[in-house]
Amino acid sequence: MAKDVITVNGEERIVREDTAKSYRGVIWALISVFAFIVITAILFMSGVFTNLGSGDTKTPAEVEQQRQAPR
């Protein structure tokens, strides 16, 4: 059975190869989820700041009244 070394809390441990692969898989999954959350937050905040900075924001009722106004 193949052995591999992983580091847990600064301590190296010798474990089976399948256990080491599972450990690394979990770490990568957590990093991926964290990156997804950060990217989503950045996109959301950029949209919020873009909308706040435009200054000509209209309510849906105002847009509808302007659309239906005779020209």
Tab-separated table of N, CA and C in Angstrom:
chain	number	residue	atom	x	y	z
A	1	MET	N	0.842	-1.166	0.000
A	1	MET	CA	0.000	0.000	0.000
A	1	MET	C	0.901	1.248	0.000
A	2	ALA	N	0.599	2.185	-0.887
A	2	ALA	CA	1.406	3.400	-1.005
A	2	ALA	C	1.109	4.360	0.146
A	3	LYS	N	2.143	5.044	0.565
A	3	LYS	CA	2.007	6.021	1.645
A	3	LYS	C	2.305	7.408	1.088
A	4	ASP	N	1.760	8.425	1.749
A	4	ASP	CA	1.984	9.814	1.344
A	4	ASP	C	2.045	10.663	2.603
A	5	VAL	N	2.626	11.843	2.490
A	5	VAL	CA	2.780	12.736	3.638
A	5	VAL	C	1.887	13.949	3.437
A	6	ILE	N	1.082	14.282	4.448
A	6	ILE	CA	0.269	15.503	4.430
A	6	ILE	C	0.645	16.324	5.661
A	7	THR	N	0.375	17.619	5.590
A	7	THR	CA	0.662	18.504	6.712
A	7	THR	C	-0.659	18.970	7.315
A	8	VAL	N	-0.850	18.676	8.579
A	8	VAL	CA	-2.052	19.072	9.306
A	8	VAL	C	-1.618	19.868	10.519
A	9	ASN	N	-2.039	21.131	10.580
A	9	ASN	CA	-1.679	22.026	11.688
A	9	ASN	C	-0.168	22.109	11.894
A	10	GLY	N	0.584	22.152	10.790
A	10	GLY	CA	2.021	22.279	10.869
A	10	GLY	C	2.749	20.980	11.182
A	11	GLU	N	2.021	19.902	11.336
A	11	GLU	CA	2.620	18.612	11.676
A	11	GLU	C	2.478	17.676	10.482
A	12	GLU	N	3.578	17.057	10.083
A	12	GLU	CA	3.536	16.126	8.963
A	12	GLU	C	3.056	14.763	9.438
A	13	ARG	N	2.138	14.186	8.646
A	13	ARG	CA	1.591	12.873	8.990
A	13	ARG	C	1.728	11.954	7.785
A	14	ILE	N	2.041	10.725	8.050
A	14	ILE	CA	2.127	9.726	6.999
A	14	ILE	C	0.783	8.990	6.965
A	15	VAL	N	0.144	9.046	5.798
A	15	VAL	CA	-1.167	8.426	5.628
A	15	VAL	C	-1.168	7.629	4.334
A	16	ARG	N	-2.215	6.856	4.130
A	16	ARG	CA	-2.361	6.123	2.877
A	16	ARG	C	-2.566	7.101	1.730
A	17	GLU	N	-2.253	6.671	0.526
A	17	GLU	CA	-2.336	7.538	-0.645
A	17	GLU	C	-3.763	8.021	-0.890
A	18	ASP	N	-4.757	7.151	-0.750
A	18	ASP	CA	-6.143	7.560	-0.979
A	18	ASP	C	-6.608	8.586	0.048
A	19	THR	N	-6.138	8.457	1.282
A	19	THR	CA	-6.482	9.433	2.317
A	19	THR	C	-5.860	10.787	2.000
A	20	ALA	N	-4.613	10.774	1.518
A	20	ALA	CA	-3.941	12.028	1.163
A	20	ALA	C	-4.646	12.707	-0.008
A	21	LYS	N	-5.071	11.933	-1.000
A	21	LYS	CA	-5.795	12.507	-2.142
A	21	LYS	C	-7.123	13.104	-1.687
A	22	SER	N	-7.818	12.428	-0.802
A	22	SER	CA	-9.080	12.960	-0.276
A	22	SER	C	-8.853	14.256	0.484
A	23	TYR	N	-7.793	14.293	1.287
A	23	TYR	CA	-7.463	15.493	2.062
A	23	TYR	C	-7.189	16.660	1.122
A	24	ARG	N	-6.351	16.431	0.106
A	24	ARG	CA	-6.051	17.496	-0.848
A	24	ARG	C	-7.295	17.908	-1.627
A	25	GLY	N	-8.170	16.960	-1.942
A	25	GLY	CA	-9.416	17.280	-2.644
A	25	GLY	C	-10.318	18.190	-1.825
A	26	VAL	N	-10.405	17.916	-0.542
A	26	VAL	CA	-11.225	18.754	0.341
A	26	VAL	C	-10.640	20.163	0.424
A	27	ILE	N	-9.316	20.257	0.534
A	27	ILE	CA	-8.675	21.575	0.596
A	27	ILE	C	-8.958	22.361	-0.675
A	28	TRP	N	-8.813	21.722	-1.844
A	28	TRP	CA	-9.085	22.407	-3.109
A	28	TRP	C	-10.556	22.802	-3.231
A	29	ALA	N	-11.442	21.957	-2.745
A	29	ALA	CA	-12.871	22.291	-2.799
A	29	ALA	C	-13.166	23.526	-1.953
A	30	LEU	N	-12.593	23.597	-0.763
A	30	LEU	CA	-12.803	24.763	0.094
A	30	LEU	C	-12.230	26.031	-0.526
A	31	ILE	N	-11.048	25.920	-1.136
A	31	ILE	CA	-10.457	27.077	-1.809
A	31	ILE	C	-11.341	27.526	-2.977
A	32	SER	N	-11.870	26.574	-3.725
A	32	SER	CA	-12.731	26.912	-4.870
A	32	SER	C	-14.016	27.604	-4.428
A	33	VAL	N	-14.635	27.107	-3.367
A	33	VAL	CA	-15.853	27.729	-2.846
A	33	VAL	C	-15.556	29.142	-2.356
A	34	PHE	N	-14.455	29.322	-1.656
A	34	PHE	CA	-14.063	30.644	-1.165
A	34	PHE	C	-13.827	31.601	-2.340
A	35	ALA	N	-13.132	31.131	-3.376
A	35	ALA	CA	-12.876	31.971	-4.556
A	35	ALA	C	-14.179	32.350	-5.247
A	36	PHE	N	-15.115	31.411	-5.353
A	36	PHE	CA	-16.418	31.697	-5.954
A	36	PHE	C	-17.159	32.772	-5.163
A	37	ILE	N	-17.131	32.674	-3.846
A	37	ILE	CA	-17.806	33.663	-3.000
A	37	ILE	C	-17.160	35.036	-3.164
A	38	VAL	N	-15.840	35.087	-3.201
A	38	VAL	CA	-15.136	36.365	-3.356
A	38	VAL	C	-15.447	36.994	-4.710
A	39	ILE	N	-15.404	36.207	-5.777
A	39	ILE	CA	-15.700	36.734	-7.113
A	39	ILE	C	-17.134	37.219	-7.198
A	40	THR	N	-18.070	36.472	-6.638
A	40	THR	CA	-19.473	36.885	-6.632
A	40	THR	C	-19.658	38.185	-5.863
A	41	ALA	N	-18.995	38.319	-4.721
A	41	ALA	CA	-19.098	39.545	-3.927
A	41	ALA	C	-18.518	40.737	-4.682
A	42	ILE	N	-17.398	40.540	-5.374
A	42	ILE	CA	-16.797	41.624	-6.151
A	42	ILE	C	-17.737	42.068	-7.266
A	43	LEU	N	-18.309	41.118	-7.991
A	43	LEU	CA	-19.241	41.474	-9.072
A	43	LEU	C	-20.485	42.174	-8.524
A	44	PHE	N	-21.014	41.698	-7.405
A	44	PHE	CA	-22.189	42.320	-6.805
A	44	PHE	C	-21.894	43.747	-6.372
A	45	MET	N	-20.761	43.939	-5.702
A	45	MET	CA	-20.422	45.275	-5.220
A	45	MET	C	-20.128	46.227	-6.378
A	46	SER	N	-19.515	45.740	-7.445
A	46	SER	CA	-19.262	46.616	-8.588
A	46	SER	C	-20.581	47.046	-9.225
A	47	GLY	N	-21.549	46.159	-9.263
A	47	GLY	CA	-22.864	46.527	-9.782
A	47	GLY	C	-23.564	47.535	-8.895
A	48	VAL	N	-23.453	47.364	-7.584
A	48	VAL	CA	-24.076	48.299	-6.643
A	48	VAL	C	-23.444	49.683	-6.783
A	49	PHE	N	-22.109	49.742	-6.827
A	49	PHE	CA	-21.441	51.034	-6.921
A	49	PHE	C	-21.673	51.693	-8.274
A	50	THR	N	-21.767	50.913	-9.337
A	50	THR	CA	-22.065	51.473	-10.652
A	50	THR	C	-23.459	52.078	-10.655
A	51	ASN	N	-24.401	51.392	-10.045
A	51	ASN	CA	-25.781	51.876	-10.004
A	51	ASN	C	-25.891	53.123	-9.129
A	52	LEU	N	-25.185	53.155	-8.029
A	52	LEU	CA	-25.244	54.324	-7.155
A	52	LEU	C	-24.574	55.535	-7.788
A	53	GLY	N	-23.547	55.310	-8.566
A	53	GLY	CA	-22.787	56.403	-9.153
A	53	GLY	C	-23.426	57.019	-10.380
A	54	SER	N	-24.394	56.326	-11.003
A	54	SER	CA	-24.953	56.846	-12.245
A	54	SER	C	-25.822	58.084	-12.018
A	55	GLY	N	-26.569	58.154	-10.937
A	55	GLY	CA	-27.351	59.335	-10.598
A	55	GLY	C	-28.668	59.472	-11.344
A	56	ASP	N	-28.875	58.780	-12.427
A	56	ASP	CA	-30.120	58.908	-13.186
A	56	ASP	C	-30.987	57.659	-13.040
A	57	THR	N	-30.949	57.043	-11.890
A	57	THR	CA	-31.722	55.843	-11.638
A	57	THR	C	-33.195	56.196	-11.528
A	58	LYS	N	-34.025	55.457	-12.259
A	58	LYS	CA	-35.467	55.681	-12.239
A	58	LYS	C	-36.160	54.450	-11.692
A	59	THR	N	-37.312	54.675	-11.071
A	59	THR	CA	-38.101	53.557	-10.590
A	59	THR	C	-38.785	52.897	-11.789
A	60	PRO	N	-39.211	51.658	-11.650
A	60	PRO	CA	-39.916	51.012	-12.753
A	60	PRO	C	-41.180	51.767	-13.172
A	61	ALA	N	-41.859	52.412	-12.211
A	61	ALA	CA	-43.062	53.181	-12.549
A	61	ALA	C	-42.699	54.373	-13.432
A	62	GLU	N	-41.592	55.057	-13.133
A	62	GLU	CA	-41.165	56.193	-13.952
A	62	GLU	C	-40.783	55.757	-15.360
A	63	VAL	N	-40.122	54.638	-15.465
A	63	VAL	CA	-39.739	54.127	-16.783
A	63	VAL	C	-40.976	53.790	-17.591
A	64	GLU	N	-41.966	53.164	-16.959
A	64	GLU	CA	-43.207	52.805	-17.657
A	64	GLU	C	-43.988	54.032	-18.083
A	65	GLN	N	-44.059	55.067	-17.232
A	65	GLN	CA	-44.754	56.304	-17.601
A	65	GLN	C	-44.065	56.981	-18.768
A	66	GLN	N	-42.759	56.985	-18.775
A	66	GLN	CA	-42.019	57.606	-19.871
A	66	GLN	C	-42.213	56.812	-21.169
A	67	ARG	N	-42.305	55.513	-21.065
A	67	ARG	CA	-42.496	54.684	-22.251
A	67	ARG	C	-43.874	54.888	-22.852
A	68	GLN	N	-44.900	55.090	-22.017
A	68	GLN	CA	-46.256	55.211	-22.495
A	68	GLN	C	-46.641	56.673	-22.810
A	69	ALA	N	-45.801	57.617	-22.518
A	69	ALA	CA	-46.105	59.029	-22.783
A	69	ALA	C	-46.186	59.246	-24.291
A	70	PRO	N	-47.183	60.055	-24.714
A	70	PRO	CA	-47.299	60.339	-26.167
A	70	PRO	C	-46.094	61.154	-26.632
A	71	ARG	N	-45.681	60.866	-27.847
A	71	ARG	CA	-44.501	61.538	-28.368
A	71	ARG	C	-44.863	62.591	-29.336
